[in-house]
XYZ file of C-alpha atoms in Angstrom:
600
model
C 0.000 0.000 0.000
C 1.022 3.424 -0.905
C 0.229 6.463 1.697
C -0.883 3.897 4.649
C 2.052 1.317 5.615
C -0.759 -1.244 5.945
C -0.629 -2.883 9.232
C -2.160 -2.661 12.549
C -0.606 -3.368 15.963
C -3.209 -5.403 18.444
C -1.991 -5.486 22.323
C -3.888 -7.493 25.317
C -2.641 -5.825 27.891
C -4.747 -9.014 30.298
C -3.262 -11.457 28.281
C 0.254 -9.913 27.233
C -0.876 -10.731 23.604
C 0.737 -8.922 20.515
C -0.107 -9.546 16.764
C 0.041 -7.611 13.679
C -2.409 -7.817 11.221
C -3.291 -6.857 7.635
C -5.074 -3.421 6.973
C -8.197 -4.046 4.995
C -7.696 -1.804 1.310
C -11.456 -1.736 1.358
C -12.236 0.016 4.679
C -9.043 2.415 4.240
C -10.196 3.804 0.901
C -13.815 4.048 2.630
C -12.648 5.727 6.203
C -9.061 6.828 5.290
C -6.843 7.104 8.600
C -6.500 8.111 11.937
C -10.220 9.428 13.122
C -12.278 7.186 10.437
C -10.256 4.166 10.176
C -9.946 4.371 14.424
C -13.361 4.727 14.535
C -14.456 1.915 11.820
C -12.771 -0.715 14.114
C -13.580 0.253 17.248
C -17.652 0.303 15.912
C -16.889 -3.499 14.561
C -15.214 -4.440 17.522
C -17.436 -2.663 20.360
C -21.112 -2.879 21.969
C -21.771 0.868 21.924
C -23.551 -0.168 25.824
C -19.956 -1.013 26.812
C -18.625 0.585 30.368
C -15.983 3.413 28.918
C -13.893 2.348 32.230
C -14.409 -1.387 31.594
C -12.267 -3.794 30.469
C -14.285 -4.726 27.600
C -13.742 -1.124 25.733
C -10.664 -0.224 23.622
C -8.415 2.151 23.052
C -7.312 2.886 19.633
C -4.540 5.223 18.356
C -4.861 5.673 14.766
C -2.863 7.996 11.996
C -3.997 8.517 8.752
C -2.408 7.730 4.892
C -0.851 11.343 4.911
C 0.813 11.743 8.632
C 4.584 11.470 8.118
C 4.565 12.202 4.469
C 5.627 15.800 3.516
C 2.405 17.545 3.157
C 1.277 20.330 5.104
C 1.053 19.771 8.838
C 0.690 16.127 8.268
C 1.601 15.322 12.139
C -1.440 14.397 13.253
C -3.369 11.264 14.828
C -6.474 10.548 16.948
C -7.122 8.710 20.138
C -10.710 6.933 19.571
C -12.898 5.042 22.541
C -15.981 5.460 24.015
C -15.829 8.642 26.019
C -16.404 8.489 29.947
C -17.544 12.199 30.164
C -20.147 11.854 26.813
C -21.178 8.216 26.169
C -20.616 9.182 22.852
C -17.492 7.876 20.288
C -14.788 10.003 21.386
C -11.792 10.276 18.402
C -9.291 12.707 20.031
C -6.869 14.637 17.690
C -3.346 15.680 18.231
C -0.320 16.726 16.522
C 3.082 16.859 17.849
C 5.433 14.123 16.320
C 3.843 10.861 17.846
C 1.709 9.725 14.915
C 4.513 10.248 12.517
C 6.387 8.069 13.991
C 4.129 5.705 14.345
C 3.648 5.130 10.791
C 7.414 5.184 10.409
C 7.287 1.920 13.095
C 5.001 0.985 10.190
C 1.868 0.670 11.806
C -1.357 2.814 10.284
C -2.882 2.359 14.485
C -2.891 0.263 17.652
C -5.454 -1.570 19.027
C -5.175 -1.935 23.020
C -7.798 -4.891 24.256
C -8.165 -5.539 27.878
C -7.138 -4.251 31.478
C -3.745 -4.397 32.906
C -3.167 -6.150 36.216
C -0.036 -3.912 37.303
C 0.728 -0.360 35.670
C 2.628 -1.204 32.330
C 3.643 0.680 29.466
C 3.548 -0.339 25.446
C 7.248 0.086 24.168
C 7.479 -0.572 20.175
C 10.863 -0.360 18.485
C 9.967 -0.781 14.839
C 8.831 -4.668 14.397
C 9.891 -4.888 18.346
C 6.656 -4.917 20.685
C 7.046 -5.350 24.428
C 4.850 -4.244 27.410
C 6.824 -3.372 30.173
C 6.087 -2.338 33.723
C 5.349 1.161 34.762
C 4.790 1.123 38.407
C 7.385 3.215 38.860
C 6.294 5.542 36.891
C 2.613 5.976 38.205
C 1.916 8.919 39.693
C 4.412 10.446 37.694
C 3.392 13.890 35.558
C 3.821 14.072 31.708
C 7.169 15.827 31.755
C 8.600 13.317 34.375
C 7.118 9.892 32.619
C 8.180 10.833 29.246
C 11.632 11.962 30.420
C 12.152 8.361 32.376
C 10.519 6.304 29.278
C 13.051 8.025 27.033
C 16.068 6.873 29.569
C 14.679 3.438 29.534
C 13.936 3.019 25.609
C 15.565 5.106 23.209
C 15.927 8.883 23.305
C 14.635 9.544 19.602
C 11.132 7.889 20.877
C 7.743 9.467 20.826
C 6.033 9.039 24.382
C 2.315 9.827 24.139
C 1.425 8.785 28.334
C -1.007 9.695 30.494
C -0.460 12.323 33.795
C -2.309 11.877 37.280
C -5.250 13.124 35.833
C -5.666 9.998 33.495
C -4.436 7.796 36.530
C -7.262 8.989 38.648
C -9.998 8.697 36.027
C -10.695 12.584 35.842
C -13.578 12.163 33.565
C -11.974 14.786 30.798
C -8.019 13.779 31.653
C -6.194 13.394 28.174
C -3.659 11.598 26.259
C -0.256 13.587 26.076
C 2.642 13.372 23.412
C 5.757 14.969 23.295
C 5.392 16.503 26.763
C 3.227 19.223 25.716
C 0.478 18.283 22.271
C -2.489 16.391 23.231
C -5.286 14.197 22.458
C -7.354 16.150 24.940
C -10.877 15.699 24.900
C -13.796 13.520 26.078
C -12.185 11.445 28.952
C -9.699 9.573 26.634
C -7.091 9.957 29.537
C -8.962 8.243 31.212
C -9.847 5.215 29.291
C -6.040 4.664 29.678
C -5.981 4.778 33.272
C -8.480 2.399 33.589
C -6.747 -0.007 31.307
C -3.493 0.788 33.482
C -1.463 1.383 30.596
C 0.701 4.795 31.793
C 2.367 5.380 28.379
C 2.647 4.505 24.677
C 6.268 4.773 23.289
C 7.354 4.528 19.484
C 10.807 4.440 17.670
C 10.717 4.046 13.508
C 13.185 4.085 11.697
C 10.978 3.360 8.283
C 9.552 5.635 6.215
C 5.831 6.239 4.015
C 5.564 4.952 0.495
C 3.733 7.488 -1.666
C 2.141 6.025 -5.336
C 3.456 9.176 -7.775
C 6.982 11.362 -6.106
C 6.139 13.367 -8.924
C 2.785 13.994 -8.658
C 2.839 14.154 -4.700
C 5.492 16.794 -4.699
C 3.657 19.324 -7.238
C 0.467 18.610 -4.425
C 2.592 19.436 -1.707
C 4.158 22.569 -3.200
C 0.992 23.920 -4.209
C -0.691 23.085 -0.893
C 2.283 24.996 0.508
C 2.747 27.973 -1.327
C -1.390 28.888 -0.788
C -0.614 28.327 3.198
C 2.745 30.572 3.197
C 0.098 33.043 1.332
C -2.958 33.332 3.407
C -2.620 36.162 6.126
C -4.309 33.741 8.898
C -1.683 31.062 8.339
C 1.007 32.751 7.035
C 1.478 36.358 9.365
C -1.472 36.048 12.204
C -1.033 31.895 13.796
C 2.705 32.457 13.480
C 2.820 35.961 15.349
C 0.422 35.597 17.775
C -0.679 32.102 18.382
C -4.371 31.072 18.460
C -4.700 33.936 21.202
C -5.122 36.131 18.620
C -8.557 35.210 18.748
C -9.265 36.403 22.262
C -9.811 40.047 21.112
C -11.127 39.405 17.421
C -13.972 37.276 19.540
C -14.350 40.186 22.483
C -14.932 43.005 19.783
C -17.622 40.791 18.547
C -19.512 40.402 21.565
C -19.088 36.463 21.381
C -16.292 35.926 23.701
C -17.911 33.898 26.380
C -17.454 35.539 30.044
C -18.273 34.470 33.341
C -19.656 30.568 32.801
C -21.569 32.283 29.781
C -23.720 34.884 31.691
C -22.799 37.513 28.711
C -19.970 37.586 25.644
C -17.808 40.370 26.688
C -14.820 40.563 28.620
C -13.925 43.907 29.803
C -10.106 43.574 30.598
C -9.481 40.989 27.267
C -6.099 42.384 26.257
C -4.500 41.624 29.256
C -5.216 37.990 28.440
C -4.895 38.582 24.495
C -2.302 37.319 22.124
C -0.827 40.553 21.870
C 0.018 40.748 25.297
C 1.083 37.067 25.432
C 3.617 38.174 22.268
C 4.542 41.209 24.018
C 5.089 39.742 27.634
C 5.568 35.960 28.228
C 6.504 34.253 24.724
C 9.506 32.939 24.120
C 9.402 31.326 21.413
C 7.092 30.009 18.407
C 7.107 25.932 18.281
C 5.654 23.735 15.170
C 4.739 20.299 14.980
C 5.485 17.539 12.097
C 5.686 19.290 9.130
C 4.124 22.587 10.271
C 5.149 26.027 8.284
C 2.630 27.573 10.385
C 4.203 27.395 14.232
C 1.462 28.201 16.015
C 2.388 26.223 19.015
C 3.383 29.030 21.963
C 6.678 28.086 24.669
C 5.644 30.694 27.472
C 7.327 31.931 30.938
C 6.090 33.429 33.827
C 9.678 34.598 34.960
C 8.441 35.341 38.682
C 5.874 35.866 41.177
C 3.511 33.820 42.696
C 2.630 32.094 39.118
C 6.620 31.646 37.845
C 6.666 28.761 35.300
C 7.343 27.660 32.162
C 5.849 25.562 28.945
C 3.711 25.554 26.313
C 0.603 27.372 25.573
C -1.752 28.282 26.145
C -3.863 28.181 23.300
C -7.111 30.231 22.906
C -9.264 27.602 24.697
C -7.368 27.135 27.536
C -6.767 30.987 27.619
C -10.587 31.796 27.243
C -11.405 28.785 29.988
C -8.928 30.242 32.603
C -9.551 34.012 31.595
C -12.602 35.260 30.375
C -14.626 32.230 31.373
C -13.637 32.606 35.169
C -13.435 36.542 34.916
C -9.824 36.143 35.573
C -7.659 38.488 33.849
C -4.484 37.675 35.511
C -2.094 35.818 32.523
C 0.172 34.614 34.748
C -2.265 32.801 36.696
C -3.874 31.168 33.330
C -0.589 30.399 32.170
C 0.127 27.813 35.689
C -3.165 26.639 35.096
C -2.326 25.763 32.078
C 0.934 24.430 32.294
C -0.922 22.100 35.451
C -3.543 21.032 33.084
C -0.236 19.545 30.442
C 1.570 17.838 33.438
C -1.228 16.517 34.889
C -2.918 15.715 31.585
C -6.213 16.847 32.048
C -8.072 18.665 29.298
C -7.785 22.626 29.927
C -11.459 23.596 28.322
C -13.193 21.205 30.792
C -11.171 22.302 33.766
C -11.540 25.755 33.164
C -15.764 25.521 32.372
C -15.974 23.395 35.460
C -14.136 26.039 37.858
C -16.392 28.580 35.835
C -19.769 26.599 36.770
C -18.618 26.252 40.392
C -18.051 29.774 40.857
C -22.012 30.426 39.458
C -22.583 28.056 41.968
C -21.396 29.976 44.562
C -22.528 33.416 43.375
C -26.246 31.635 43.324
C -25.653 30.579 47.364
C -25.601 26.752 46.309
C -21.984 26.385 46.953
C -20.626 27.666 49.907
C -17.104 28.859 50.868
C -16.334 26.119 53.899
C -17.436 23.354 51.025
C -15.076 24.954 49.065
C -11.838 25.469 50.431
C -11.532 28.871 49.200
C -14.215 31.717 48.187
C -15.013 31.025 44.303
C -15.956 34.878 43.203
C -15.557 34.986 39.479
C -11.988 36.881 38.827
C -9.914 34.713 41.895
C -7.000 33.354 40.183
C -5.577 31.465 42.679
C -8.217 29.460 42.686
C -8.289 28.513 38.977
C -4.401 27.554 40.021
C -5.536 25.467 43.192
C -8.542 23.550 41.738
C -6.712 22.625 38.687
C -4.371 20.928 40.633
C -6.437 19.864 43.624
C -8.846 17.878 40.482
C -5.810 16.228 38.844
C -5.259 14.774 42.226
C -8.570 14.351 42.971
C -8.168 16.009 46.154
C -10.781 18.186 48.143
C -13.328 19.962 46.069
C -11.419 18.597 43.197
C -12.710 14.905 43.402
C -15.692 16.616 42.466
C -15.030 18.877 39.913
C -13.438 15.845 37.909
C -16.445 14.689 37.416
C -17.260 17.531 34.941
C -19.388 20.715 35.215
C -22.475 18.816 34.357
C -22.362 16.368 36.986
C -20.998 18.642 39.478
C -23.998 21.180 39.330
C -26.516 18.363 38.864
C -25.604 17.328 42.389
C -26.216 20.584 43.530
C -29.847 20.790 41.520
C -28.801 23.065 38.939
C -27.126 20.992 35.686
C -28.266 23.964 33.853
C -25.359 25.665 35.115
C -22.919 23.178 33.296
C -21.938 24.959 29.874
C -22.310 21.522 27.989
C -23.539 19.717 25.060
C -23.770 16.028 26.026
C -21.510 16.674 29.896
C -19.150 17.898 27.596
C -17.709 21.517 28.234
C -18.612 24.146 25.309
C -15.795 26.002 24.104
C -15.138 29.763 23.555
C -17.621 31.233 21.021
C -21.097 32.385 22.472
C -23.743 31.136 20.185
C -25.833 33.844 21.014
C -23.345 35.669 19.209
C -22.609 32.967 16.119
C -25.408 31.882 15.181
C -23.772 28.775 13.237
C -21.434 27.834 16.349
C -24.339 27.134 18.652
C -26.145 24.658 16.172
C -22.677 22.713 15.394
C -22.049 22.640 19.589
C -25.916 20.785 19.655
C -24.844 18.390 16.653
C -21.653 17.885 17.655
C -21.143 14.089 17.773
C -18.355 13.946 20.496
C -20.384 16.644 22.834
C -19.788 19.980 22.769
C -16.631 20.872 20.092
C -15.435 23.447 17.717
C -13.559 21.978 15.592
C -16.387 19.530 13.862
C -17.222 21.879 11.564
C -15.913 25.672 12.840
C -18.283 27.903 11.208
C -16.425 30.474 13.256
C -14.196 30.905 9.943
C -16.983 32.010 7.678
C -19.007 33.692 10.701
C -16.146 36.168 12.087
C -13.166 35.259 10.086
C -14.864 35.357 6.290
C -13.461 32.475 5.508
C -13.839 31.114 2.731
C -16.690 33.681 2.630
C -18.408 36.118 5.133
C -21.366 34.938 6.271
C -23.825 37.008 8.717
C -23.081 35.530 12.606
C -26.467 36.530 13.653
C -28.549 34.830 10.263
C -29.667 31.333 10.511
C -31.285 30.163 6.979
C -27.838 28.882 5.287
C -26.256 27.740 8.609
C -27.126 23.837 8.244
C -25.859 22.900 4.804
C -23.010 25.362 5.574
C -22.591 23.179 8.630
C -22.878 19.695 7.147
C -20.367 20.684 4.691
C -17.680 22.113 7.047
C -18.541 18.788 9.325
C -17.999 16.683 6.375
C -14.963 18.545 5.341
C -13.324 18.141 8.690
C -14.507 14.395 9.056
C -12.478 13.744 5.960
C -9.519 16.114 6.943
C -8.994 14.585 10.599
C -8.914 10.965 8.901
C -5.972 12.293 6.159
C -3.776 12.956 9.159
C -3.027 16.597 8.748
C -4.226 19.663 10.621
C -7.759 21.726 11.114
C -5.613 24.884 10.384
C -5.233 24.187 7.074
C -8.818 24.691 5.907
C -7.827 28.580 6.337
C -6.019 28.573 2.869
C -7.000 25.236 1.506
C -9.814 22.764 1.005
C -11.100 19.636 -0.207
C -9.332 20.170 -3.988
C -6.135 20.315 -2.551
C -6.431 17.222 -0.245
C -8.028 14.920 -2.456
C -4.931 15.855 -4.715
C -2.638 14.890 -2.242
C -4.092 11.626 -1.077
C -4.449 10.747 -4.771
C -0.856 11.238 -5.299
C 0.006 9.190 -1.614
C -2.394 6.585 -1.892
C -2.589 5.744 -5.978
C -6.004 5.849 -5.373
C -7.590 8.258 -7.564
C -9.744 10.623 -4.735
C -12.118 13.871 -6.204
C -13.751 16.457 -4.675
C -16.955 14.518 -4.019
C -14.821 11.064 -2.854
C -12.761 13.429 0.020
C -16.201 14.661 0.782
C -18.253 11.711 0.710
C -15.663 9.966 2.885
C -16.321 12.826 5.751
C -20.124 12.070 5.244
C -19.783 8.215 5.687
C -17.449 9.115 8.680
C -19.985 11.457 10.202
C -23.014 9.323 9.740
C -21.267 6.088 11.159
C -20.575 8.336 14.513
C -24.125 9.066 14.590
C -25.170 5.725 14.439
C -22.744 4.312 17.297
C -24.526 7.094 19.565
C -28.017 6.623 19.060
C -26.872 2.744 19.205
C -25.000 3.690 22.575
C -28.678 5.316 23.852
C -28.212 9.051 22.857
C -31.341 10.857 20.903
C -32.409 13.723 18.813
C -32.893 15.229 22.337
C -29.138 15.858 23.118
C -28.926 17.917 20.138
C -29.593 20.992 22.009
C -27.711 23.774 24.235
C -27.829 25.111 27.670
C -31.027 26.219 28.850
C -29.138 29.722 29.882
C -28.204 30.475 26.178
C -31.607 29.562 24.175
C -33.954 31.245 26.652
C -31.740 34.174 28.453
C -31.107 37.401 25.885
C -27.683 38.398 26.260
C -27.645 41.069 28.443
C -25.509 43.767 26.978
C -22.757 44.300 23.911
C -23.214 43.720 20.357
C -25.112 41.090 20.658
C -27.563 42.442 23.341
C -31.357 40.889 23.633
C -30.069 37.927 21.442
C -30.524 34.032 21.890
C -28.911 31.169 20.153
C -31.499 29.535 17.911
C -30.989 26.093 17.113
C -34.258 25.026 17.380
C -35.144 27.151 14.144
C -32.169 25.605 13.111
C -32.322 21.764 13.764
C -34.906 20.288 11.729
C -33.225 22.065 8.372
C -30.329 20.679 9.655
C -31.732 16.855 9.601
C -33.101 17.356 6.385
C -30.060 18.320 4.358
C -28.296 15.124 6.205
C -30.960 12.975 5.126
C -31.776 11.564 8.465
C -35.470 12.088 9.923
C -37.144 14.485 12.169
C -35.623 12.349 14.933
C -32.190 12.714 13.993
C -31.457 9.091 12.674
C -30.388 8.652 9.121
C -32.534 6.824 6.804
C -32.117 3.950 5.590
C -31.880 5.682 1.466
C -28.859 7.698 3.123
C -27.179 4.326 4.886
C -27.289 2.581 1.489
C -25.972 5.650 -0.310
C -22.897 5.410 2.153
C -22.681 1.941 2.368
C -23.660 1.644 5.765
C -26.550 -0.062 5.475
C-alpha cells in the first residue's frame, strides 16, 4: 500500500498478547486514517452499551495515509474510545510528532484490548513490541514519565502517556505526546488509566511509500505555497498564536465571560495574544511538518505564578480568563501548564471552575465546602482547583467529574456549559449563530472543531457569512462537518482549511495513496465518517434530544454588547439541519442515506 504502511498493531494488555495484522484496502479507501479508520474498528469491535472504564472497551490510536509524508502539517493522529464524560465515540486529535512516527514503526494504528493487572507501558521499536512495567512511573506527571521512558527506551522515541489526571480517572483527563500536544478531549485519559497502561512509546526508523513522487510533490508545493500566502496562516497563527482570537472574539460580543452569563470581557487584552507576544513568549514551536508554528513556549519569569511551557492556546486561555473573569495571565498560564503535566483537558477544567463559581454566586456552593471563596476573577483558585482535580483532592474529586455532573448534584445541571456533559468552548452562540447549532450536533459533545463555522461567521473564511442569520447555517454546517470528518482521517491539521480545502487534499491523497480521490470522494468519505458516529450514539442510547444547548443560552437574551437581547437559535435551526443530512425528524439517518454510504 502506498500512503498507509498497511498494518495494525493489536496489544492485550490481560493477556500480554501482541499480533500484527493486515489493513483491509477496502475500509481504508472508505474511512481513510486516523479518526475514520480508528473509529471503523472500534464500531466493529465494540457494543456501543460497553462501560468506557471497563475492560471490555478499547483504546485505539490511529494515523492517517498522509501523517509522516511531507504535506502540510501532516503530524497528526487521533485517540478513539468510548468517552467516559459523553457516552458518545470520542476520536481525540493531536499533533506533535507521535503519529509520525508511528507510521514510520510501520503501523497505520494500535489496538489496546483488555485491562492491565499492574501499571505497564507499550514500548514498540519498529517490528519490536514489548509491554513493560510502569509502576514506577505511576503517579508520575507528563514531563517526568516521558523523560524516564526516554532513559529506559531510546531517546529519539515518541512518548504519548497519560499524567495523574488519566491515573485517577478525571472524567476529561487526556492523552499527552511529546510533553506538551495532546489528544485532549472527552475522557480519553482516562480510558487509559483504567486499562493501566501509563504510556505509549514509538521508535521508527521506516519511512511512508507514496504512489506518484512526482505527482505528490507538485500537491505538496501547491498546498504549501497557498498556506505561506494566506494572512491567517502565514502572518497572524505564526505571530500571535491562536490567542489572537481572544480580542477578534471580544470586539464581537461572542467571547464567552463568566460561565456564559454575557460575551464580553472587559479587561481581554491583558489575556490577548498581543500581550502574550509582548510579555511571556519565548518562542514560536511547530509540529510535524508545520510552516505555520502556532504552538506558543511561554514563561512566567516570577511571582507567585513563575513557570514555564507551552501554551496556552485560545481555549485554555478563554477557559482560565474570560470564562472565570480572571484576567491575571500569569495565573492562566500555571493553570495551564498544570492542566499539560497533569494531563487533564484545559477547556473542561476551566468551564468546570467557571460553573462552580455560578454556583457559589447563586448561594448553592458555599465557601467552607469549598476550600476557598469562588468569586468569578480569583485566580488562585483557577491555580488550586486545577491541581487539587488532577489529584482528585478536596473539592477537586468533584469537579473531575465535569461541570455537568458537578452542578446536577447541587440541583442546577443547567449551570454546566455543555452539550452532552461535555464543556462548550469559547464562542457564544448567542453571538454565532452557526457555532451554537454545530455545539448541539456535535457528535463527540460539545466541540469546535467539527465543523468551525467560526471561519466564515467572524473570520470570512472562505466567505463572510452574517453571525447573527440562521437560513444557510445547516448545509453550511454539514459541509464544514464533512470537510473536517475527511480532513482529521488524512492525518493533517484543522488549520489548514484557512487557505485550503477539499481540492487540494483529495490531490494529495491521490498522489500518496494511488487511489484516484475527487472532490466529491474526500467529501463523501467525511459524510460516511460522520453518519457512522451518529449511528454508534443513538446505538450507545443518545437521541435527537441531546442535540440541544444550555437552557441559559436559548432562553436568556444576552444582556448587553453587540449582541444584546439575542438568543442562540438552534431550534429554528435543527430540523433544516436533519433534512439536508438525510436523516429524519428524529435525527437518525434513513435507511436511502445508509445505502448511499454503504452503511446499510
Amino acid at each position: 500500500m502506498y500512503g498507509w504502511v498497511g498494518k495494525i498493531l493489536r496489544v492485550n494488555l490481560g493477556t500480554g498478547d501482541v499480533a500484527v495484522e493486515d489493513l483491509c484496502p477496502e475500509i481504508a479507501r472508505k474511512y481513510l486514517g486516523a479518526r475514520g479508520l480508528g473509529e471503523k474498528i472500534f464500531m466493529d469491535e465494540v457494543d456501543p452499551k460497553v462501560d468506557p472504564l471497563g475492560p471490555e472497551n478499547k483504546l485505539i490510536f490511529a494515523a492517517g495515509p498522509l501523517t509522516g509524508t511531507m504535506a502540510p502539517s501532516a503530524g497528526r493522529y487521533n485517540v478513539v474510545t468510548k468517552g467516559p464524560l459523553t457516552g458518545t465515540v470520542a476520536a481525540s486529535n493531536s499533533g506533535g510528532y507521535f503519529g509520525p512516527e508511528l507510521k514510520y514503526a510501520g503501523y497505520d494504528a494500535i489496538i489496546i484490548e483488555g485491562q492491565a493487572r499492574e501499571p505497564v507501558y507499550l514500548w514498540i521499536n519498529n517490528d519490536k513490541v514489548k509491554l513493560r512495567p510502569a509502576t514506577h512511573l505511576w503517579g508520575k506527571v507528563v514531563s517526568e514519565t516521558t523523560d524516564s521512558i526516554l532513559t529506559e527506551t531510546d531517546p529519539e522515541a515518541k512518548v504519548a502517556c497519560i499524567g495523574p489526571g488519566g491515573e485517577n480517572l478525571v472524567l476529561f483527563a487526556g492523552v499527552v505526546n511529546d510533553k506538551h500536544r495532546a489528544a485532549g478531549r472527552t475522557g480519553v485519559g482516562a480510558v487509559m488509566g483504567a486499562k493501566k497502561l501509563k504510556a505509549v512509546a514509538v521508535r521508527g526508523t521506516g519511512g511512508v511509500k507514496v504512489a506518484d513522487r512526482d505527482a505528490f510533490l507538485k500537491a505538496v508545493f501547491a498546498a504549501r505555497a497557498k498556506v505561506l500566502a494566506h494572512p491567517v496562516t502565514s502572518a497572524g497563527l505564526p505571530t500571535y498564536g491562536t490567542n489572537i482570537l481572544v480580542n477578534v472574539l471580544n470586539q464581537a460580543g461572542a467571547l464567552p465571560t463568566r460561565n456564559f452569563q454575557t460575551g464580553y470581557f472587559e479587561t481581554a487584552d491583558k489575556i490577548s495574544g498581543e500581550t502574550h507576544t509582548a510579555t511571556r513568549l519565548v518562542r514560536k514551536k511547530a509540529c510535524f511538518g508545520c510552516t505555520m508554528s502556532c504552538g506558543r513556549v511561554t514563561t512566567v519569569p516570577g511571582g507567585p505564578y513563575a513557570s514555564s511551557g507551552e501554551g496556552p492556546e485560545y481555549e485554555a486561555t478563554w477557559a482560565f480568563g474570560a470564562q472565570c473573569g480572571v484576567d491575571d495571565f500569569d495565573a492562566i498560564c500555571k493553570a495551564n501548564f498544570l492542566c499539560n503535566e497533569l494531563g487533564i483537558d484545559p477547556i473542561s477544567m476551566g468551564s468546570t471552575i467557571a460553573c462552580a463559581m455560578n454556583l457559589y454566586q447563586e448561594g448553592l456552593l458555599d465557601e467552607a465546602s469549598a476550600g476557598l471563596p469562588l468569586r468569578f476573577g480569583n485566580a488562585a483558585a483557577i491555580v488550586k482547583l486545577t491541581e487539587d482535580t488532577g489529584f482528585k483532592r478536596g473539592l477537586g474529586a468533584e469537579l473531575a467529574l465535569g461541570s455537568y455532573r458537578f452542578a446536577e448534584k447541587r440541583g442546577r445541571p443547567d449551570l454546566s456549559m455543555s452539550v452532552k456533559k461535555q464543556e462548550i468552548p469559547a464562542y457564544e452562540p448567542r453571538g454565532v449563530q452557526g457555532m451554537g447549532l454545530e455545539y448541539a450536533t456535535s457528535n463527540r459533545g460539545g466541540c469546535h472543531v467539527r465543523g468551525y463555522l467560526t471561519s466564515p461567521e467572524i473570520l470570512g473564511i472562505p466567505e463572510k457569512l452574517d453571525p447573527d442569520s440562521i437560513g444557510e447555517k445547516p448545509v453550511w454546517l454539514k459541509t464544514f462537518q464533512d470537510l473536517t470528518a475527511a480532513l482529521d482521517s488524512s492525518g493533517v491539521c484543522l488549520f489548514l482549511t484557512f487557505a485550503i480545502g477539499a481540492p487540494e487534499l483529495a490531490d494529495l491523497l491521490t498522489a500518496a495513496t494511488g487511489l484516484e480521490f475527487t472532490v466529491d470522494d474526500f467529501m463523501i468519505c467525511g459524510e460516511r465518517i460522520w453518519n457512522l458516529e451518529r449511528l454508534f450514539n443513538l446505538a450507545a442510547g443518545l437521541t435527537a434530544a441531546d442535540d440541544t444547548l444550555p437552557p441559559r443560552l436559548l432562553n436568556e437574551p444576552m444582556p448587553s454588547g453587540p449582541n444584546q437581547g439575542k438568543v442562540a437559535r438552534v431550534p429554528e435551526m435543527l430540523p433544516s439541519y436533519y433534512q439536508v443530512r438525510g436523516w429524519t425528524q428524529e435525527g437518525t439517518p434513513t435507511e436511502e442515506k445508509l445505502v448511499a454510504l454503504g452503511l446499510a
